[in-house]
Coordinates of N, CA and C in Angstrom, one line a residue:
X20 N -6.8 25.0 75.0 CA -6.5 26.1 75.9 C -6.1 25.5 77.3
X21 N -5.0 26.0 77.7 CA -4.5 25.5 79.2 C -5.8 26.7 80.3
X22 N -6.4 25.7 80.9 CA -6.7 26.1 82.5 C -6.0 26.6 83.5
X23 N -6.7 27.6 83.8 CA -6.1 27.9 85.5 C -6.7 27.1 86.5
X24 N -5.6 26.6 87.4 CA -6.2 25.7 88.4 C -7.2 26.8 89.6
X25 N -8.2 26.2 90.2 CA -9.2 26.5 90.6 C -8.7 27.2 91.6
X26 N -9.5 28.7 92.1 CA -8.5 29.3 93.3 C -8.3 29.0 94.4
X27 N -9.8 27.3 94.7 CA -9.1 26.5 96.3 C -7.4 26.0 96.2
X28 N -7.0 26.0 94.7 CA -6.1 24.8 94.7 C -4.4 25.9 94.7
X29 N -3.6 25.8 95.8 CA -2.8 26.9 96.1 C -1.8 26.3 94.4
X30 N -1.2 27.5 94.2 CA -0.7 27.6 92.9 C 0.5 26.3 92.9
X31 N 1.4 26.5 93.9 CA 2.2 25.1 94.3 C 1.7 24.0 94.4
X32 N 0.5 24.0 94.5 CA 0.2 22.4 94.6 C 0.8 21.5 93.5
X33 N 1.7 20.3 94.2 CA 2.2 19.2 93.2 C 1.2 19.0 92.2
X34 N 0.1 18.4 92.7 CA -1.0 17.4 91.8 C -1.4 19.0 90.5
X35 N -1.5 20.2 90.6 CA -1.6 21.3 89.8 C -0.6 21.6 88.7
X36 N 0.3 21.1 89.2 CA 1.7 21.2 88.7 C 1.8 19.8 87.7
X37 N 1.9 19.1 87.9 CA 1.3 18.0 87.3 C 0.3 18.2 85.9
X38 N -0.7 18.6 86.5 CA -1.9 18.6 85.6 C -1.4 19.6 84.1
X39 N -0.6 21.0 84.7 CA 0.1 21.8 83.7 C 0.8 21.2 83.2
X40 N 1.4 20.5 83.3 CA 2.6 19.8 82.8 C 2.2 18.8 81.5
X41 N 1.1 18.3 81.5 CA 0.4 17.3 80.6 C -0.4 18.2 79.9
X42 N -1.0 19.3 80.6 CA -1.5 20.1 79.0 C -0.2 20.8 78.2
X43 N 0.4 20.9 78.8 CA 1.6 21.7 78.0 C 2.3 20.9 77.2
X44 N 2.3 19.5 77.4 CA 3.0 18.5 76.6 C 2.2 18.1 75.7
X45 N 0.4 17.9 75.6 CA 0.0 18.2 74.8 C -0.6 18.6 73.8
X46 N -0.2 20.0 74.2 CA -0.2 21.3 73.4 C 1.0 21.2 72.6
X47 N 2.1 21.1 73.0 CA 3.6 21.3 72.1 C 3.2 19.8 71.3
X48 N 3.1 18.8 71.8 CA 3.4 17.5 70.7 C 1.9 18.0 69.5
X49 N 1.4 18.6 69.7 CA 0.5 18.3 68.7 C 0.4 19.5 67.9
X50 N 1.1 20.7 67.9 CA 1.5 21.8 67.7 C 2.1 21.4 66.2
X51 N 1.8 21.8 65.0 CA 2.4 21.7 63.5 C 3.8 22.5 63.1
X52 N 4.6 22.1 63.0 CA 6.0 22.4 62.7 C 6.2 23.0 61.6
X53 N 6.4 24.4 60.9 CA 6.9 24.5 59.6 C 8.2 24.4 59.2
X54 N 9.1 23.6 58.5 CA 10.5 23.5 59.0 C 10.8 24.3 57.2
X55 N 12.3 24.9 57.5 CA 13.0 25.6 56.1 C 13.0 24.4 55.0
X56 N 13.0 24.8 54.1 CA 13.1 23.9 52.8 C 14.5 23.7 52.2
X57 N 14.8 22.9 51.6 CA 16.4 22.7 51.6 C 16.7 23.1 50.5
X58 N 17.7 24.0 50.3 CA 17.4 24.5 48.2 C 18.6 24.1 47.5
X59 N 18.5 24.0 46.1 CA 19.8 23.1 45.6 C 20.8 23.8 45.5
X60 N 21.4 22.5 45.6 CA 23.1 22.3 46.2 C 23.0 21.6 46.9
X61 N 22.3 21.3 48.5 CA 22.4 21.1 49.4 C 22.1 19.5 49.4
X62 N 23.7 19.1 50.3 CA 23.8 17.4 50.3 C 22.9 16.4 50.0
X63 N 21.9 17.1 51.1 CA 21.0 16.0 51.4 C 19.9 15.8 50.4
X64 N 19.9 16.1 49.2 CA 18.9 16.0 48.1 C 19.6 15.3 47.4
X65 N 21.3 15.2 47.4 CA 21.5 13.9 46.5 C 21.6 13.0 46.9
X66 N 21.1 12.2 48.5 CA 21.3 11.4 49.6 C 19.8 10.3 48.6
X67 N 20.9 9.0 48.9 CA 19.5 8.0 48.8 C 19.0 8.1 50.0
X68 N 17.8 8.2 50.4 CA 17.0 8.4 51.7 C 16.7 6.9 52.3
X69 N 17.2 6.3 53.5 CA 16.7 5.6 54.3 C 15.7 4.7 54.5
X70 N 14.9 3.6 54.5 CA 13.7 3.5 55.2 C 13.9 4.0 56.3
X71 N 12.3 3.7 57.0 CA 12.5 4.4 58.1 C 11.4 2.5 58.4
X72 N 12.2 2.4 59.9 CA 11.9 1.4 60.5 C 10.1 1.8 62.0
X73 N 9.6 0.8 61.1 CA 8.4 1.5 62.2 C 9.0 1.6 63.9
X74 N 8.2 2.9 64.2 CA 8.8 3.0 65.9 C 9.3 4.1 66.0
X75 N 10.6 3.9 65.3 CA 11.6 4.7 64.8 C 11.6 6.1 64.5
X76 N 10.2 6.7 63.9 CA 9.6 8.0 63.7 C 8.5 8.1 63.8
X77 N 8.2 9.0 64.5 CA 6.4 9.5 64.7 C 6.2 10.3 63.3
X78 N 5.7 8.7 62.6 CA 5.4 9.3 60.8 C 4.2 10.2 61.1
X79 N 3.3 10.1 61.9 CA 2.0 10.9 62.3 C 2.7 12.6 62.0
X80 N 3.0 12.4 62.9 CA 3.6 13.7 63.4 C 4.1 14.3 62.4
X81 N 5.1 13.7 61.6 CA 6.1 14.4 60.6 C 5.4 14.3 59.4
X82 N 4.0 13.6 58.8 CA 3.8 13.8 57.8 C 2.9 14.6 58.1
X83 N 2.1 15.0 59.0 CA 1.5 16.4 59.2 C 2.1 17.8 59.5
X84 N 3.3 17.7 59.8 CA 4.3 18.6 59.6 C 4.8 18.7 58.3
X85 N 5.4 18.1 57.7 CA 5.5 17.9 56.5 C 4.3 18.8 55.0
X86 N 2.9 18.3 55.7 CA 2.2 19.0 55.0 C 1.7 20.2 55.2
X87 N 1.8 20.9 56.5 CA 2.1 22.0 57.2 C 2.9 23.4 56.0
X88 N 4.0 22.3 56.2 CA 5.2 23.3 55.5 C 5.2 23.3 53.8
X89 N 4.3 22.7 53.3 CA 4.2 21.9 52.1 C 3.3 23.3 51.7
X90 N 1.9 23.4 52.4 CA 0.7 24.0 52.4 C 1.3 25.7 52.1
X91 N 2.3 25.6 53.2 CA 3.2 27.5 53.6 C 3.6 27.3 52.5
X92 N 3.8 26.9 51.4 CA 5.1 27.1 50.7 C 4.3 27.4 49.1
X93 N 2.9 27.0 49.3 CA 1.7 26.4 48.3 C 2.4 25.4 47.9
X94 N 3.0 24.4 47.7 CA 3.1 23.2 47.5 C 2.0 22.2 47.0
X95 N 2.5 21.0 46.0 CA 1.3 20.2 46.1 C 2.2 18.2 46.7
X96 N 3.7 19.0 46.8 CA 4.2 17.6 47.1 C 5.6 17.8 47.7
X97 N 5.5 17.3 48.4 CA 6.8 17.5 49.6 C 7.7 16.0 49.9
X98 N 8.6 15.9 49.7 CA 9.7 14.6 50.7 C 10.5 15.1 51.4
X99 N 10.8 14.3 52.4 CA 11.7 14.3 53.4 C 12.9 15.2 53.4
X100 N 13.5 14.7 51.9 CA 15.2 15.3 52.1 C 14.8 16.8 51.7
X101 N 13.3 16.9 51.3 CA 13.6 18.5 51.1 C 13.6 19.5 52.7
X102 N 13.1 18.7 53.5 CA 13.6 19.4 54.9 C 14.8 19.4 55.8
X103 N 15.3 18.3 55.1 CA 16.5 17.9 55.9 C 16.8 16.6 56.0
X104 N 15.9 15.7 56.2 CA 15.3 14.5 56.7 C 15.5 13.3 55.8
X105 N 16.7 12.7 55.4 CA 16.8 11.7 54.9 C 16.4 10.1 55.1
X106 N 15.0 10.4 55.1 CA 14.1 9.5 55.2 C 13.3 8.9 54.0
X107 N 12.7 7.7 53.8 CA 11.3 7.8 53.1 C 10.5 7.4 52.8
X108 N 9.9 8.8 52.9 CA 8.8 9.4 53.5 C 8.6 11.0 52.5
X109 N 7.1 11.3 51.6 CA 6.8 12.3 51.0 C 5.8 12.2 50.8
X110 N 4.8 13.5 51.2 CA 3.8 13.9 51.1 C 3.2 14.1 49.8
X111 N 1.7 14.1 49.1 CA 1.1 14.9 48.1 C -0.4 15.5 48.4
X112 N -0.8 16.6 48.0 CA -2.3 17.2 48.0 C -2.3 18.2 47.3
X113 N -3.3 17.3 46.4 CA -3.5 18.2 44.7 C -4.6 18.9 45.0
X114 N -5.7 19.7 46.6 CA -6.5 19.9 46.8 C -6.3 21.4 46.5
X115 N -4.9 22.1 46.2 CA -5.2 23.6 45.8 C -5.4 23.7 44.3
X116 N -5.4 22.8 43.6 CA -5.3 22.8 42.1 C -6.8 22.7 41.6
X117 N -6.9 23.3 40.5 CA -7.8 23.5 39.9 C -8.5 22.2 39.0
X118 N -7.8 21.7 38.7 CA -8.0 20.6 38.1 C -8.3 19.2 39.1
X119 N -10.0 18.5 38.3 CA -10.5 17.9 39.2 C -10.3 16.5 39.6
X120 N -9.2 16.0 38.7 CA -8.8 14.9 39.0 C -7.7 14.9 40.5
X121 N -7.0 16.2 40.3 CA -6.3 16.6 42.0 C -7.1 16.5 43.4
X122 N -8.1 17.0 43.1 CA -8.9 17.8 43.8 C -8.6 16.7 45.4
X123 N -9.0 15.7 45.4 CA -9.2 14.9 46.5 C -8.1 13.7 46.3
X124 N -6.8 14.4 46.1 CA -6.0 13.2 46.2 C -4.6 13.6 47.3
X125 N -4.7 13.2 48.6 CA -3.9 13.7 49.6 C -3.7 12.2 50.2
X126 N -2.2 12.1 50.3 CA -1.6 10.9 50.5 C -0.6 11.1 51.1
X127 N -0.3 9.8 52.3 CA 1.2 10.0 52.7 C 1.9 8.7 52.4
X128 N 3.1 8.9 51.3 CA 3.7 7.5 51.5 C 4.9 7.4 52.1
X129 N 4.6 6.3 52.7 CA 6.1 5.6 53.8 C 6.8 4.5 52.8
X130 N 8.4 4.5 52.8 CA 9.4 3.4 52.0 C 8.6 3.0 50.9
X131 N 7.7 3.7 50.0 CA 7.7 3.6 48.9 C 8.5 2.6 47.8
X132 N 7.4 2.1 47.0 CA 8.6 1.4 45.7 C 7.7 1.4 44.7
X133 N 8.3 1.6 43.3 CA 7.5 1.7 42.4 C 7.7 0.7 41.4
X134 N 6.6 -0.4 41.4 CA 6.6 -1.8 40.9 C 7.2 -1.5 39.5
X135 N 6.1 -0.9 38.8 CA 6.4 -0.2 37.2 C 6.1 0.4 36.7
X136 N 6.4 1.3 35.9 CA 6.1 2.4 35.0 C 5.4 2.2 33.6
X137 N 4.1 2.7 33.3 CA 4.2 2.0 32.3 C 3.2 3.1 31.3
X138 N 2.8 2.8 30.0 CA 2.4 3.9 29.0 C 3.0 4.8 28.4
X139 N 2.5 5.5 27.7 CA 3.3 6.0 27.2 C 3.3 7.5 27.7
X140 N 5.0 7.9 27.1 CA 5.3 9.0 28.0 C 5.3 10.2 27.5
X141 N 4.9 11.5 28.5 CA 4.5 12.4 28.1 C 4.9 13.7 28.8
X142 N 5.6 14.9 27.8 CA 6.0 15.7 28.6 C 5.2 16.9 29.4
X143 N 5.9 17.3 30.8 CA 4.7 18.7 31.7 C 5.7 19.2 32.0
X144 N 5.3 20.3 32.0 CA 6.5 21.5 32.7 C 6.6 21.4 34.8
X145 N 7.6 20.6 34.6 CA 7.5 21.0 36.6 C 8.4 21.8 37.0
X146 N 8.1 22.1 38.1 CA 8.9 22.7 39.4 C 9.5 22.2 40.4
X147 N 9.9 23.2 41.6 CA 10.1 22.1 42.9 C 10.8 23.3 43.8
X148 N 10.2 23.3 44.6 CA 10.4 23.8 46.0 C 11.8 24.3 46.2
X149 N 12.3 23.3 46.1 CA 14.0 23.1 46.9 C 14.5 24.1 45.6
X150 N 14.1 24.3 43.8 CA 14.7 25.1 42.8 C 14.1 26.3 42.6
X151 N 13.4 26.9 43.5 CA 12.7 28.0 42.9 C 12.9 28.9 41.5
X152 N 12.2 29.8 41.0 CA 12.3 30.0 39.8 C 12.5 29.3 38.7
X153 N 12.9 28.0 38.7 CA 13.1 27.3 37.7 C 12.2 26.0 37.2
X154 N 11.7 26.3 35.9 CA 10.9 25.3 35.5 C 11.6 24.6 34.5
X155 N 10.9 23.0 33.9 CA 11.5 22.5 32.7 C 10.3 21.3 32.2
X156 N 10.2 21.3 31.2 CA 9.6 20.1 30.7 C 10.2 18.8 30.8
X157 N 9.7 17.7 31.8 CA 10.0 16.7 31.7 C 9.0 15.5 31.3
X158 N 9.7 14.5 30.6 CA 9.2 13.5 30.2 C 8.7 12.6 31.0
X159 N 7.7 11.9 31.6 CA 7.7 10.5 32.4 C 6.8 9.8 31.7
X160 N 6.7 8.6 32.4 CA 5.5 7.3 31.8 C 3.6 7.9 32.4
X161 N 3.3 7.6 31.3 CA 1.9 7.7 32.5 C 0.8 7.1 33.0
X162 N 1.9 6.0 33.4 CA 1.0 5.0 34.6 C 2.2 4.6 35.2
X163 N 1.8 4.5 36.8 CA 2.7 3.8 37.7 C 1.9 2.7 38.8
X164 N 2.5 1.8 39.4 CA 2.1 0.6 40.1 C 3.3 0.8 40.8
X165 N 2.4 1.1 42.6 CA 3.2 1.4 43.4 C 2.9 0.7 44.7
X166 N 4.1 0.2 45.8 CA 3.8 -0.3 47.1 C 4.3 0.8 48.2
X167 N 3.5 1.2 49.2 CA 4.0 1.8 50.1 C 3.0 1.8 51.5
X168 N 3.0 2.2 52.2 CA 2.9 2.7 53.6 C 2.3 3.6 53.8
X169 N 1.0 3.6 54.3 CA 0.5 4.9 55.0 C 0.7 5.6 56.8
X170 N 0.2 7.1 57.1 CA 0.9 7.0 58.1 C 0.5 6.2 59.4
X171 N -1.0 5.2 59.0 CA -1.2 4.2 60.1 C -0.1 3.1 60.0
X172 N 0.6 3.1 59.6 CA 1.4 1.8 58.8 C 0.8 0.5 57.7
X173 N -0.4 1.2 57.8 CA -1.2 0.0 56.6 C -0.4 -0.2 55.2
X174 N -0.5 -1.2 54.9 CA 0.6 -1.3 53.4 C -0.3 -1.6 52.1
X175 N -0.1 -0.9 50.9 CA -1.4 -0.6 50.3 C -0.1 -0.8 48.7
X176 N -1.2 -1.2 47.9 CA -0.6 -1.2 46.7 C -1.7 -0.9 45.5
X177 N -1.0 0.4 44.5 CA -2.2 1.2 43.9 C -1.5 1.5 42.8
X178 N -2.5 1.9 41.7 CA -1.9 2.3 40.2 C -2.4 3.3 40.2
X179 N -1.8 4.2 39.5 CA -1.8 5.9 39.4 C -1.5 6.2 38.0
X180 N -2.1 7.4 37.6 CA -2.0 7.8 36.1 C -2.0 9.1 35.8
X181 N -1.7 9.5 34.9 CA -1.6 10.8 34.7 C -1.0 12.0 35.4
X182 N -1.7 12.7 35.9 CA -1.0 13.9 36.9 C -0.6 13.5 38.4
X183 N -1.6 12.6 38.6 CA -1.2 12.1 40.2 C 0.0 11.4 40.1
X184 N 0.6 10.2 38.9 CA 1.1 9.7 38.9 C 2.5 10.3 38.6
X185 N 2.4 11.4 38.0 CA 3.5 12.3 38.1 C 4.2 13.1 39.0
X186 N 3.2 13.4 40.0 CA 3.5 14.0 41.4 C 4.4 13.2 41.9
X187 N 3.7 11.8 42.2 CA 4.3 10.7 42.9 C 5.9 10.4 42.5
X188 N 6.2 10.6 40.9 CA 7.0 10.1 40.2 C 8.3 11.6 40.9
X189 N 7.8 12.3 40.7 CA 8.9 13.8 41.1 C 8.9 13.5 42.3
X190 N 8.2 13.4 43.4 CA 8.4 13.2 44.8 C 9.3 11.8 45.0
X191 N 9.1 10.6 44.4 CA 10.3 9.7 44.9 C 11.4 9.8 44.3
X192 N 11.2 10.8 43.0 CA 12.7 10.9 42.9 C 13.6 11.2 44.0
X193 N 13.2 12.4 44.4 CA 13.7 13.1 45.6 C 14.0 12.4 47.0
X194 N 13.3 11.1 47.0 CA 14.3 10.2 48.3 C 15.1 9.1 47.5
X195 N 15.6 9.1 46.4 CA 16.4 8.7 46.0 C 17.7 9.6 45.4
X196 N 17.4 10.8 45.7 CA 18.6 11.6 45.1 C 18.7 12.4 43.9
X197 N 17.5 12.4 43.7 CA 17.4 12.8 41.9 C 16.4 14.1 41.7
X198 N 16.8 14.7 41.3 CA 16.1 16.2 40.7 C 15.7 16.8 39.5
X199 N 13.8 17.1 39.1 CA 13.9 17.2 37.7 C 14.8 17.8 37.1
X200 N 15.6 18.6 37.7 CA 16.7 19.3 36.2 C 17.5 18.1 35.5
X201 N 17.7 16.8 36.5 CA 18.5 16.2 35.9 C 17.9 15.8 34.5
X202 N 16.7 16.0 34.6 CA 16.2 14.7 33.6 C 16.2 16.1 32.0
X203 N 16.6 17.2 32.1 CA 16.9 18.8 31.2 C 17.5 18.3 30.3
X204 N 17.5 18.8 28.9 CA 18.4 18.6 27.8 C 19.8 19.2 28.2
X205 N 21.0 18.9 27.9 CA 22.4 19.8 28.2 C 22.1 21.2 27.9
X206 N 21.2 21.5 27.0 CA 21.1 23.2 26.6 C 20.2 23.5 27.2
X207 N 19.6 23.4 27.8 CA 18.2 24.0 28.5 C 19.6 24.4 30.3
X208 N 19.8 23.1 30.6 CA 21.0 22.9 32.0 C 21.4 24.1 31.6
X209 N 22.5 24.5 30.6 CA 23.3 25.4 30.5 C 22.6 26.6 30.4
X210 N 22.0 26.6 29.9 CA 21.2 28.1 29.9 C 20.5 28.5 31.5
X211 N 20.2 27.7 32.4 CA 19.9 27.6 33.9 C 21.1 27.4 34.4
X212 N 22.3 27.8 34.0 CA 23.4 27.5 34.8 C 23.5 29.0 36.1
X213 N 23.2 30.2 35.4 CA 23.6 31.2 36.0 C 22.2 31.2 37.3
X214 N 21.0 31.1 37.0 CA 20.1 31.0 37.6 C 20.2 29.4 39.0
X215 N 21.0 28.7 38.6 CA 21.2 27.5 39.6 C 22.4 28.1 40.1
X216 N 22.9 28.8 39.7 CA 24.2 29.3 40.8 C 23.9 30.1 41.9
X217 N 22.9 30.9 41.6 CA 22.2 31.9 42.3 C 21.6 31.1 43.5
X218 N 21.1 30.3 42.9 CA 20.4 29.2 44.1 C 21.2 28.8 45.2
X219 N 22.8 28.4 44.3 CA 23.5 27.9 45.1 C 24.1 28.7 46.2
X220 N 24.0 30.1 45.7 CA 24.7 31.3 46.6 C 23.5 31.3 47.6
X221 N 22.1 31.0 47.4 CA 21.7 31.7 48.4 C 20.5 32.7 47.9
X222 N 20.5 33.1 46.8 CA 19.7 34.4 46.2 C 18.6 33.9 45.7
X223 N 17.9 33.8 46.6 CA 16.2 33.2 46.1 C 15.4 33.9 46.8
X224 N 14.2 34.2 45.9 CA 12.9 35.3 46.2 C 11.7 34.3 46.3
X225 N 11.7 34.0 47.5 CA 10.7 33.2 47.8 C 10.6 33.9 49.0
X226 N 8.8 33.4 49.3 CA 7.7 33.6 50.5 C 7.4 32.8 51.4
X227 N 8.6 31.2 51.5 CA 8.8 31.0 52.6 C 10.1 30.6 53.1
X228 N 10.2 30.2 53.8 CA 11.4 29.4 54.8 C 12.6 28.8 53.7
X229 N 13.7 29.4 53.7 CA 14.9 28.1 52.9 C 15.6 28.4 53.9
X230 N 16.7 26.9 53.5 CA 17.6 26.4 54.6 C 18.5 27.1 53.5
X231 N 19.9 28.0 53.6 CA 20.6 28.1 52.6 C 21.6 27.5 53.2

């Protein structure tokens, strides 16, 4: 909460002026951002996404923004290019899900790479933000061995399995350009054709923010 300066201190006073000036700055920088979601069609989801060079972005900032908007959306996994942001960098927090292996797994990874996939694979029905209404069973491995970045910049390398490891696997697709539908049989795609057009126009019944 910004203060009023004291009633000795005349309202012009520089040094008062001042003092507002630095709560107001940090009030707004630390202020959470919900930004629109990007829905398909849109470029920037088939963009290979960037590193991002430390300095360069206030990952702080943007992956708590990031989870912000993630949270509004009920989300459990957010990247970059789904805001716009051809960076990477994507969020996970399996903390609204029912299931207890989620429960406490909230992560931010920075320039990500995923060493290797391994076990055997198994199909889940997912979603995604950016496709609303549309689900599909997809296939992945279920174990992953992965290097990335957190948002202190610490560099951490971890094996993941099962559901976690699937979050992870759908979110990096998405800073490299790739979207579960791709991975759809041709007849399943075609039968979601009229439903992905709709998307494309713009005609989505969602409860938060899209960029159309």
């Amino acid at each position: 909460m910004i203060r009023r300066p004291p009633r000795s201190t005349p309202l012009y006073s520089s040094a008062a002026s001042d003092v507002y000036k630095r709560q107001i700055t940090v009030l707004l920088t630390k202020k959470l951002m919900i930004y629109p979601i990007e829905l398909y069609g849109n470029s920037v989801l088939r963009e290979r996404a960037v590193e991002i060079v430390k300095g360069e972005v206030d990952v702080k900032k943007l992956s708590e923004d990031m989870f912000e908007t993630m949270h509004n959306a009920d989300g459990i996994g957010l990247a970059a290019p789904q805001i716009g942001i051809s960076k990477r960098i994507f969020v996970v927090d399996g903390s609204m899900l029912e299931d207890e292996e989620m429960k406490d797994f909230k992560e931010v990874f920075i320039n990500p790479t995923i060493e290797s996939e391994t076990g055997d694979a198994w199909e889940f029905e997912e979603g995604c933000l950016s496709i609303p209404g549309v689900r599909g069973d997809v296939s992945r491995k279920s174990n992953i061995h992965i290097t990335y970045f957190d948002e202190e910049w610490n560099k951490k390398t971890k094996e993941y399995d099962g559901m976690r490891a699937r979050v992870i696997q759908h979110e990096f697709d998405h800073i490299n350009g790739k979207l579960f539908v791709d991975y759809l049989p041709s007849l399943k795609r075609k039968l979601l054709k009229n439903k992905l057009s709709e998307i494309l126009r713009g005609k989505v019944d969602v409860n938060y923010n899209v960029k159309k």
